[in-house]
Tab-separated table of C-alpha atoms in Angstrom:
chain	number	residue	atom	x	y	z
A	1	UNK	CA	-106.745	-172.923	-144.670
A	2	UNK	CA	-110.417	-171.937	-144.231
A	3	UNK	CA	-112.750	-174.895	-144.609
A	4	UNK	CA	-116.481	-175.510	-144.480
A	5	UNK	CA	-117.653	-178.538	-142.537
A	6	UNK	CA	-120.723	-180.596	-141.716
A	7	UNK	CA	-121.238	-182.746	-138.640
A	8	UNK	CA	-123.977	-185.401	-139.082
A	9	UNK	CA	-125.685	-186.451	-135.857
A	10	UNK	CA	-128.657	-188.384	-134.521
A	11	UNK	CA	-131.936	-186.518	-134.905
A	12	UNK	CA	-132.607	-184.444	-131.794
A	13	UNK	CA	-128.943	-183.785	-130.998
A	14	UNK	CA	-128.410	-180.888	-133.427
A	15	UNK	CA	-128.421	-178.175	-130.747
A	16	UNK	CA	-125.954	-180.093	-128.573
A	17	UNK	CA	-123.588	-180.515	-131.528
A	18	UNK	CA	-123.931	-176.831	-132.453
A	19	UNK	CA	-123.188	-175.725	-128.882
A	20	UNK	CA	-120.109	-177.907	-128.512
A	21	UNK	CA	-118.741	-176.749	-131.887
A	22	UNK	CA	-119.159	-173.097	-130.863
A	23	UNK	CA	-117.253	-173.854	-127.668
A	24	UNK	CA	-114.462	-175.329	-129.827
A	25	UNK	CA	-114.198	-172.069	-131.768
A	26	UNK	CA	-116.236	-172.972	-134.842
A	27	UNK	CA	-117.637	-170.157	-136.972
A	28	UNK	CA	-120.878	-169.841	-138.970
A	29	UNK	CA	-122.518	-172.651	-136.988
A	30	UNK	CA	-125.913	-173.573	-138.457
A	31	UNK	CA	-128.054	-176.483	-137.279
A	32	UNK	CA	-129.983	-178.478	-139.877
A	33	UNK	CA	-132.030	-181.680	-139.617
A	34	UNK	CA	-129.601	-184.413	-138.597
A	35	UNK	CA	-126.477	-182.325	-139.163
A	36	UNK	CA	-124.720	-179.075	-138.286
A	37	UNK	CA	-122.769	-176.913	-140.731
A	38	UNK	CA	-119.809	-174.842	-139.537
A	39	UNK	CA	-116.509	-173.311	-140.633
A	40	UNK	CA	-112.932	-173.323	-139.368
A	41	UNK	CA	-109.371	-174.382	-140.111
A	42	UNK	CA	-107.360	-177.617	-140.056
A	43	UNK	CA	-106.918	-177.357	-136.294
A	44	UNK	CA	-110.683	-177.277	-135.829
A	45	UNK	CA	-110.968	-180.336	-138.087
A	46	UNK	CA	-108.731	-182.260	-135.697
A	47	UNK	CA	-110.286	-180.744	-132.562
A	48	UNK	CA	-113.844	-181.599	-133.616
A	49	UNK	CA	-112.903	-185.207	-134.354
A	50	UNK	CA	-111.066	-185.637	-131.053
A	51	UNK	CA	-113.464	-183.740	-128.800
A	52	UNK	CA	-117.012	-184.028	-130.171
A	53	UNK	CA	-119.268	-186.064	-127.872
A	54	UNK	CA	-122.438	-185.863	-129.910
A	55	UNK	CA	-121.556	-185.791	-133.650
A	56	UNK	CA	-121.251	-188.944	-135.776
A	57	UNK	CA	-118.666	-187.648	-138.278
A	58	UNK	CA	-116.794	-184.541	-139.304
A	59	UNK	CA	-117.063	-183.896	-143.048
A	60	UNK	CA	-115.415	-181.284	-145.247
A	61	UNK	CA	-117.980	-179.656	-147.551
A	62	UNK	CA	-116.505	-179.866	-151.058
A	63	UNK	CA	-119.490	-178.264	-152.768
A	64	UNK	CA	-123.249	-178.092	-153.166
A	65	UNK	CA	-125.586	-177.684	-156.132
A	66	UNK	CA	-129.064	-178.556	-157.366
A	67	UNK	CA	-129.569	-181.691	-159.466
A	68	UNK	CA	-132.716	-183.069	-161.075
A	69	UNK	CA	-131.016	-185.337	-163.620
A	70	UNK	CA	-127.958	-187.584	-163.695
A	71	UNK	CA	-126.355	-185.098	-166.085
A	72	UNK	CA	-126.858	-182.342	-163.468
A	73	UNK	CA	-125.235	-184.586	-160.889
A	74	UNK	CA	-122.333	-185.529	-163.170
A	75	UNK	CA	-121.526	-181.953	-164.166
A	76	UNK	CA	-121.930	-180.662	-160.606
A	77	UNK	CA	-119.359	-183.141	-159.273
A	78	UNK	CA	-117.028	-182.741	-162.246
A	79	UNK	CA	-116.828	-178.998	-161.568
A	80	UNK	CA	-115.518	-179.513	-158.014
A	81	UNK	CA	-111.741	-179.118	-157.391
A	82	UNK	CA	-111.339	-182.673	-156.063
A	83	UNK	CA	-107.609	-182.578	-156.874
A	84	UNK	CA	-107.128	-180.257	-153.883
A	85	UNK	CA	-107.526	-183.402	-151.782
A	86	UNK	CA	-107.270	-186.525	-153.945
A	87	UNK	CA	-103.878	-187.409	-155.435
A	88	UNK	CA	-103.201	-189.524	-158.503
A	89	UNK	CA	-102.544	-192.661	-156.406
A	90	UNK	CA	-105.277	-192.134	-153.802
A	91	UNK	CA	-108.391	-194.204	-153.152
A	92	UNK	CA	-111.742	-192.395	-153.380
A	93	UNK	CA	-114.797	-194.586	-152.664
A	94	UNK	CA	-118.267	-192.994	-152.736
A	95	UNK	CA	-121.078	-193.381	-150.206
A	96	UNK	CA	-124.264	-191.472	-149.458
A	97	UNK	CA	-128.040	-191.192	-149.536
A	98	UNK	CA	-130.907	-189.563	-151.434
A	99	UNK	CA	-134.231	-188.498	-149.921
A	100	UNK	CA	-137.280	-186.778	-151.415
A	101	UNK	CA	-135.401	-186.147	-154.675
A	102	UNK	CA	-135.795	-186.823	-158.389
A	103	UNK	CA	-132.619	-188.913	-158.231
A	104	UNK	CA	-133.744	-191.628	-155.845
A	105	UNK	CA	-131.479	-194.559	-156.734
A	106	UNK	CA	-128.533	-194.396	-154.340
A	107	UNK	CA	-126.584	-197.004	-156.314
A	108	UNK	CA	-126.936	-195.022	-159.554
A	109	UNK	CA	-125.998	-191.783	-157.790
A	110	UNK	CA	-122.879	-193.465	-156.388
A	111	UNK	CA	-121.890	-194.629	-159.876
A	112	UNK	CA	-122.436	-191.195	-161.452
A	113	UNK	CA	-120.484	-189.385	-158.710
A	114	UNK	CA	-117.618	-191.860	-159.011
A	115	UNK	CA	-117.576	-191.475	-162.802
A	116	UNK	CA	-117.594	-187.669	-162.543
A	117	UNK	CA	-114.757	-187.729	-160.000
A	118	UNK	CA	-112.712	-190.000	-162.275
A	119	UNK	CA	-113.286	-187.724	-165.272
A	120	UNK	CA	-112.291	-184.660	-163.268
A	121	UNK	CA	-109.084	-186.267	-161.990
A	122	UNK	CA	-108.236	-187.772	-165.402
A	123	UNK	CA	-108.256	-184.275	-166.814
A	124	UNK	CA	-106.075	-182.929	-163.999
A	125	UNK	CA	-103.512	-185.748	-163.838
A	126	UNK	CA	-103.508	-186.816	-167.472
A	127	UNK	CA	-103.995	-190.523	-166.743
A	128	UNK	CA	-106.606	-193.016	-167.946
A	129	UNK	CA	-106.583	-195.412	-164.980
A	130	UNK	CA	-106.418	-194.907	-161.223
A	131	UNK	CA	-104.825	-197.668	-159.144
A	132	UNK	CA	-106.324	-196.249	-155.917
A	133	UNK	CA	-103.578	-197.757	-153.765
A	134	UNK	CA	-102.760	-194.604	-151.783
A	135	UNK	CA	-104.490	-192.708	-148.972
A	136	UNK	CA	-108.238	-193.239	-148.661
A	137	UNK	CA	-110.342	-190.103	-149.272
A	138	UNK	CA	-113.976	-191.153	-148.977
A	139	UNK	CA	-116.483	-188.990	-150.828
A	140	UNK	CA	-119.859	-188.751	-149.084
A	141	UNK	CA	-122.965	-187.317	-150.703
A	142	UNK	CA	-126.391	-186.263	-149.532
A	143	UNK	CA	-129.254	-185.453	-151.875
A	144	UNK	CA	-132.232	-183.919	-150.109
A	145	UNK	CA	-135.079	-182.317	-152.068
A	146	UNK	CA	-132.775	-182.204	-155.130
A	147	UNK	CA	-130.086	-180.270	-153.249
A	148	UNK	CA	-126.758	-182.109	-153.482
A	149	UNK	CA	-123.920	-181.822	-150.985
A	150	UNK	CA	-120.584	-183.481	-151.694
A	151	UNK	CA	-118.411	-184.104	-148.652
A	152	UNK	CA	-115.020	-185.511	-147.764
A	153	UNK	CA	-115.096	-187.795	-144.722
A	154	UNK	CA	-112.333	-186.950	-142.231
A	155	UNK	CA	-113.416	-189.367	-139.486
A	156	UNK	CA	-113.271	-192.929	-140.840
A	157	UNK	CA	-114.811	-195.182	-138.204
A	158	UNK	CA	-117.846	-193.229	-136.853
A	159	UNK	CA	-117.278	-190.987	-133.836
A	160	UNK	CA	-119.705	-192.947	-131.665
A	161	UNK	CA	-117.205	-195.806	-131.748
A	162	UNK	CA	-114.851	-194.483	-129.087
A	163	UNK	CA	-112.872	-197.707	-128.917
A	164	UNK	CA	-113.763	-198.856	-125.399
A	165	UNK	CA	-116.718	-201.038	-126.402
A	166	UNK	CA	-115.684	-203.863	-128.762
A	167	UNK	CA	-118.732	-205.847	-127.651
A	168	UNK	CA	-122.115	-204.795	-126.303
A	169	UNK	CA	-125.381	-206.246	-125.076
A	170	UNK	CA	-128.349	-207.203	-127.290
A	171	UNK	CA	-129.680	-203.646	-127.665
A	172	UNK	CA	-126.732	-201.271	-127.386
A	173	UNK	CA	-127.135	-197.514	-127.261
A	174	UNK	CA	-124.760	-195.403	-129.292
A	175	UNK	CA	-122.119	-193.685	-127.197
A	176	UNK	CA	-123.092	-190.329	-128.708
A	177	UNK	CA	-126.692	-190.727	-127.503
A	178	UNK	CA	-125.574	-191.877	-124.050
A	179	UNK	CA	-123.368	-188.780	-123.763
A	180	UNK	CA	-126.305	-186.628	-124.872
A	181	UNK	CA	-128.597	-188.125	-122.208
A	182	UNK	CA	-126.052	-187.214	-119.532
A	183	UNK	CA	-125.629	-183.687	-120.916
A	184	UNK	CA	-129.387	-183.117	-121.202
A	185	UNK	CA	-129.726	-184.317	-117.587
A	186	UNK	CA	-127.276	-181.551	-116.597
A	187	UNK	CA	-124.782	-184.001	-115.155
A	188	UNK	CA	-122.024	-182.142	-113.318
A	189	UNK	CA	-118.546	-183.157	-112.043
A	190	UNK	CA	-119.808	-183.068	-108.431
A	191	UNK	CA	-122.865	-185.251	-109.099
A	192	UNK	CA	-123.544	-188.905	-108.361
A	193	UNK	CA	-124.754	-190.751	-111.468
A	194	UNK	CA	-127.044	-193.790	-111.314
A	195	UNK	CA	-128.056	-196.266	-114.017
A	196	UNK	CA	-129.930	-199.215	-112.459
A	197	UNK	CA	-130.268	-200.939	-115.864
A	198	UNK	CA	-126.749	-200.256	-117.048
A	199	UNK	CA	-126.199	-203.126	-119.512
A	200	UNK	CA	-122.701	-202.778	-120.953
A	201	UNK	CA	-122.192	-199.535	-119.031
A	202	UNK	CA	-122.344	-196.988	-121.847
A	203	UNK	CA	-124.294	-194.295	-119.950
A	204	UNK	CA	-122.071	-194.659	-116.884
A	205	UNK	CA	-118.889	-194.479	-118.958
A	206	UNK	CA	-120.019	-191.505	-121.016
A	207	UNK	CA	-121.150	-189.778	-117.818
A	208	UNK	CA	-117.753	-190.335	-116.195
A	209	UNK	CA	-115.983	-189.054	-119.316
A	210	UNK	CA	-118.226	-185.978	-119.400
A	211	UNK	CA	-117.684	-185.262	-115.712
A	212	UNK	CA	-113.912	-185.403	-116.134
A	213	UNK	CA	-113.921	-183.638	-119.515
A	214	UNK	CA	-112.200	-186.597	-121.177
A	215	UNK	CA	-112.300	-186.079	-124.944
A	216	UNK	CA	-114.034	-189.105	-126.537
A	217	UNK	CA	-111.539	-189.385	-129.403
A	218	UNK	CA	-108.309	-189.191	-127.418
A	219	UNK	CA	-107.482	-192.880	-127.834
A	220	UNK	CA	-108.583	-193.544	-131.408
A	221	UNK	CA	-107.288	-192.742	-134.913
A	222	UNK	CA	-109.055	-190.757	-137.656
A	223	UNK	CA	-109.032	-190.987	-141.444
A	224	UNK	CA	-107.709	-187.435	-141.863
A	225	UNK	CA	-104.563	-188.229	-139.872
A	226	UNK	CA	-103.318	-189.766	-143.128
A	227	UNK	CA	-104.265	-186.747	-145.248
A	228	UNK	CA	-101.198	-184.931	-146.608
A	229	UNK	CA	-103.111	-181.646	-146.388
A	230	UNK	CA	-103.328	-181.829	-142.566
A	231	UNK	CA	-99.907	-181.500	-140.855
A	232	UNK	CA	-99.270	-184.192	-138.227
A	233	UNK	CA	-98.233	-181.492	-135.762
A	234	UNK	CA	-101.825	-180.219	-135.711
A	235	UNK	CA	-103.120	-183.599	-134.512
A	236	UNK	CA	-100.403	-183.806	-131.865
A	237	UNK	CA	-101.144	-180.277	-130.643
A	238	UNK	CA	-104.901	-180.873	-130.436
A	239	UNK	CA	-104.446	-184.140	-128.562
A	240	UNK	CA	-102.112	-182.373	-126.149
A	241	UNK	CA	-104.715	-179.647	-125.538
A	242	UNK	CA	-107.405	-182.271	-124.960
A	243	UNK	CA	-105.193	-184.142	-122.496
A	244	UNK	CA	-104.485	-180.916	-120.598
A	245	UNK	CA	-108.218	-180.182	-120.326
A	246	UNK	CA	-108.996	-183.412	-118.419
A	247	UNK	CA	-110.036	-182.785	-114.796
A	248	UNK	CA	-110.062	-185.062	-111.742
A	249	UNK	CA	-113.701	-184.602	-110.623
A	250	UNK	CA	-112.909	-186.079	-107.172
A	251	UNK	CA	-116.548	-185.902	-106.039
A	252	UNK	CA	-118.001	-187.749	-109.020
A	253	UNK	CA	-119.072	-191.372	-108.723
A	254	UNK	CA	-121.332	-193.527	-110.894
A	255	UNK	CA	-123.357	-196.497	-109.637
A	256	UNK	CA	-124.611	-199.104	-112.079
A	257	UNK	CA	-126.676	-202.244	-111.652
A	258	UNK	CA	-128.154	-204.944	-113.865
A	259	UNK	CA	-129.658	-208.425	-113.603
A	260	UNK	CA	-127.428	-209.705	-116.417
A	261	UNK	CA	-124.093	-210.784	-114.928
A	262	UNK	CA	-122.494	-211.127	-118.364
A	263	UNK	CA	-123.449	-207.530	-119.162
A	264	UNK	CA	-121.934	-206.380	-115.861
A	265	UNK	CA	-118.701	-208.173	-116.711
A	266	UNK	CA	-118.657	-206.409	-120.095
A	267	UNK	CA	-119.373	-203.074	-118.401
A	268	UNK	CA	-116.366	-203.531	-116.110
A	269	UNK	CA	-114.130	-204.316	-119.074
A	270	UNK	CA	-115.450	-201.334	-121.030
A	271	UNK	CA	-114.926	-198.952	-118.098
A	272	UNK	CA	-111.367	-200.183	-117.745
A	273	UNK	CA	-110.657	-199.622	-121.442
A	274	UNK	CA	-112.197	-196.150	-121.238
A	275	UNK	CA	-109.958	-195.267	-118.294
A	276	UNK	CA	-112.844	-194.487	-115.922
A	277	UNK	CA	-113.129	-197.716	-113.890
A	278	UNK	CA	-112.117	-195.849	-110.726
A	279	UNK	CA	-115.266	-193.728	-111.038
A	280	UNK	CA	-117.756	-196.558	-111.578
A	281	UNK	CA	-119.220	-199.020	-109.067
A	282	UNK	CA	-121.135	-201.968	-110.536
A	283	UNK	CA	-123.318	-204.530	-108.787
A	284	UNK	CA	-125.962	-207.130	-109.482
A	285	UNK	CA	-129.370	-205.606	-108.823
A	286	UNK	CA	-132.984	-205.286	-109.980
A	287	UNK	CA	-134.316	-201.828	-110.889
A	288	UNK	CA	-137.587	-202.674	-109.135
A	289	UNK	CA	-135.700	-202.642	-105.843
A	290	UNK	CA	-133.702	-199.498	-106.591
A	291	UNK	CA	-132.356	-197.845	-103.464
A	292	UNK	CA	-130.058	-194.802	-103.797
A	293	UNK	CA	-126.788	-194.823	-101.898
A	294	UNK	CA	-126.598	-191.037	-101.595
A	295	UNK	CA	-128.913	-188.182	-100.626
A	296	UNK	CA	-128.590	-186.585	-104.064
A	297	UNK	CA	-128.276	-188.174	-107.469
A	298	UNK	CA	-128.749	-187.958	-111.220
A	299	UNK	CA	-130.369	-191.108	-112.598
A	300	UNK	CA	-130.133	-191.680	-116.346
A	301	UNK	CA	-131.309	-194.927	-117.878
A	302	UNK	CA	-132.327	-196.680	-121.090
A	303	UNK	CA	-134.755	-199.436	-120.084
A	304	UNK	CA	-135.485	-202.342	-122.431
A	305	UNK	CA	-138.558	-201.694	-124.507
A	306	UNK	CA	-140.766	-203.629	-126.868
A	307	UNK	CA	-139.496	-202.249	-130.170
A	308	UNK	CA	-135.950	-203.238	-129.253
A	309	UNK	CA	-136.482	-206.474	-127.385
A	310	UNK	CA	-139.823	-207.730	-128.728
A	311	UNK	CA	-141.671	-207.955	-125.401
A	312	UNK	CA	-144.137	-205.068	-125.108
A	313	UNK	CA	-146.014	-206.432	-122.067
A	314	UNK	CA	-142.769	-206.756	-120.101
A	315	UNK	CA	-141.737	-203.242	-121.148
A	316	UNK	CA	-145.055	-201.737	-119.980
A	317	UNK	CA	-144.900	-203.578	-116.652
A	318	UNK	CA	-141.330	-202.402	-116.167
A	319	UNK	CA	-142.352	-198.749	-116.637
A	320	UNK	CA	-145.031	-199.141	-113.944
A	321	UNK	CA	-142.484	-200.662	-111.584
A	322	UNK	CA	-139.991	-197.894	-112.322
A	323	UNK	CA	-142.658	-195.344	-111.428
A	324	UNK	CA	-142.923	-196.930	-107.993
A	325	UNK	CA	-139.175	-197.387	-107.513
A	326	UNK	CA	-138.168	-193.897	-108.673
A	327	UNK	CA	-139.863	-191.979	-105.876
A	328	UNK	CA	-139.907	-188.216	-105.652
A	329	UNK	CA	-136.772	-187.384	-103.683
A	330	UNK	CA	-135.331	-183.981	-102.885
A	331	UNK	CA	-132.015	-183.630	-104.720
A	332	UNK	CA	-132.769	-186.441	-107.180
A	333	UNK	CA	-133.521	-186.246	-110.904
A	334	UNK	CA	-134.592	-189.064	-113.219
A	335	UNK	CA	-134.098	-189.160	-117.000
A	336	UNK	CA	-135.579	-192.133	-118.851
A	337	UNK	CA	-135.563	-192.607	-122.633
A	338	UNK	CA	-138.497	-194.560	-124.057
A	339	UNK	CA	-140.564	-194.891	-127.262
A	340	UNK	CA	-143.685	-195.770	-125.236
A	341	UNK	CA	-146.446	-193.259	-126.080
A	342	UNK	CA	-148.231	-194.029	-122.796
A	343	UNK	CA	-145.055	-193.758	-120.723
A	344	UNK	CA	-146.285	-191.051	-118.351
A	345	UNK	CA	-149.544	-192.879	-117.643
A	346	UNK	CA	-147.670	-196.113	-116.996
A	347	UNK	CA	-145.008	-194.363	-114.904
A	348	UNK	CA	-147.673	-192.685	-112.787
A	349	UNK	CA	-146.812	-188.999	-113.236
A	350	UNK	CA	-146.203	-186.390	-115.892
A	351	UNK	CA	-142.611	-185.550	-116.760
A	352	UNK	CA	-141.322	-182.123	-115.787
A	353	UNK	CA	-139.721	-181.904	-119.219
A	354	UNK	CA	-139.671	-184.013	-122.374
A	355	UNK	CA	-137.362	-184.055	-125.372
A	356	UNK	CA	-137.780	-185.868	-128.671
A	357	UNK	CA	-134.801	-188.089	-129.525
A	358	UNK	CA	-134.021	-191.056	-131.754
A	359	UNK	CA	-132.402	-194.242	-130.487
A	360	UNK	CA	-131.172	-195.583	-133.793
A	361	UNK	CA	-134.272	-195.362	-135.993
A	362	UNK	CA	-136.682	-195.595	-133.058
A	363	UNK	CA	-138.491	-192.364	-132.214
A	364	UNK	CA	-138.291	-191.826	-128.463
A	365	UNK	CA	-138.855	-189.241	-125.779
A	366	UNK	CA	-136.499	-188.411	-122.956
A	367	UNK	CA	-138.733	-188.093	-119.900
A	368	UNK	CA	-137.116	-185.896	-117.254
A	369	UNK	CA	-138.279	-185.685	-113.631
A	370	UNK	CA	-136.567	-183.206	-111.322
A	371	UNK	CA	-139.259	-181.639	-109.108
């Protein structure tokens, strides 16, 4: 079965998502703002859910159309063959967003889409009332500049929730962004990774998973595993392929430090749940006294900053101190994500490369030093 998909992602990660989907065998890959469109079959649906490091969800594209009025929206949804997925007993909640469009009330759009879906299915199944006690098929919608996309969510719990981090520190970074920082820093299986402000260990864990090619979704379930349209054997086969692709990476090691002992305890527990505790060494330590344990290293870190932790003076002072601690060293690279516009001045030198990213809704730059 040939399907069209969309993979929403954090702004700035579109190219990473597109590249990983191409490597998975996706066709017609097209990056858009905050999402990537692609095509493939049911096996790719399962593979993308299990293996994507950077996407937030995998959605089936059910249809797209232009809508300026609620009647346009109603008729557009009613014309979609929703019965190809949703059975007479199934649950079909609606969720989505509208931006820069004539139809700006999300709540009203939800109600219209739900009503149109009900009318479509009433006509197909010849019933007046839907119990919605069966499998959950969530309908997602996006309305951007009056262009409507209707999707079917195949993921359920977002992909950034790998399952190893039930609790986190006060300002947690999404696992998808942590994985992206490691990838953008060109972390390799033979590298030594450092995070001297590791918090609950997300960067270290994602780095260890990347180095060993551990698929992020190996240990978690997905909404589409309950879909009758996707044979269970496909999920089993894709998980088996992902398991077989895991490598040992005997030379990889990750060192983490923090001044919060509770966070370090959480990091140890998270690493154990993720199955990478043998690759991670954690210790109490202050970034201002950072001393590498190896001649070469890849340092990736997400320091606390004012917009997250409401202490801008501390954040600025910390950047200055990092600039002194992270000395130019042959064989060492430093990648630091920050929203601070004056970061380079505070740090004491210009970055060799910068990349615009978003940490949640906070606009940041990834400052990379490797020369």
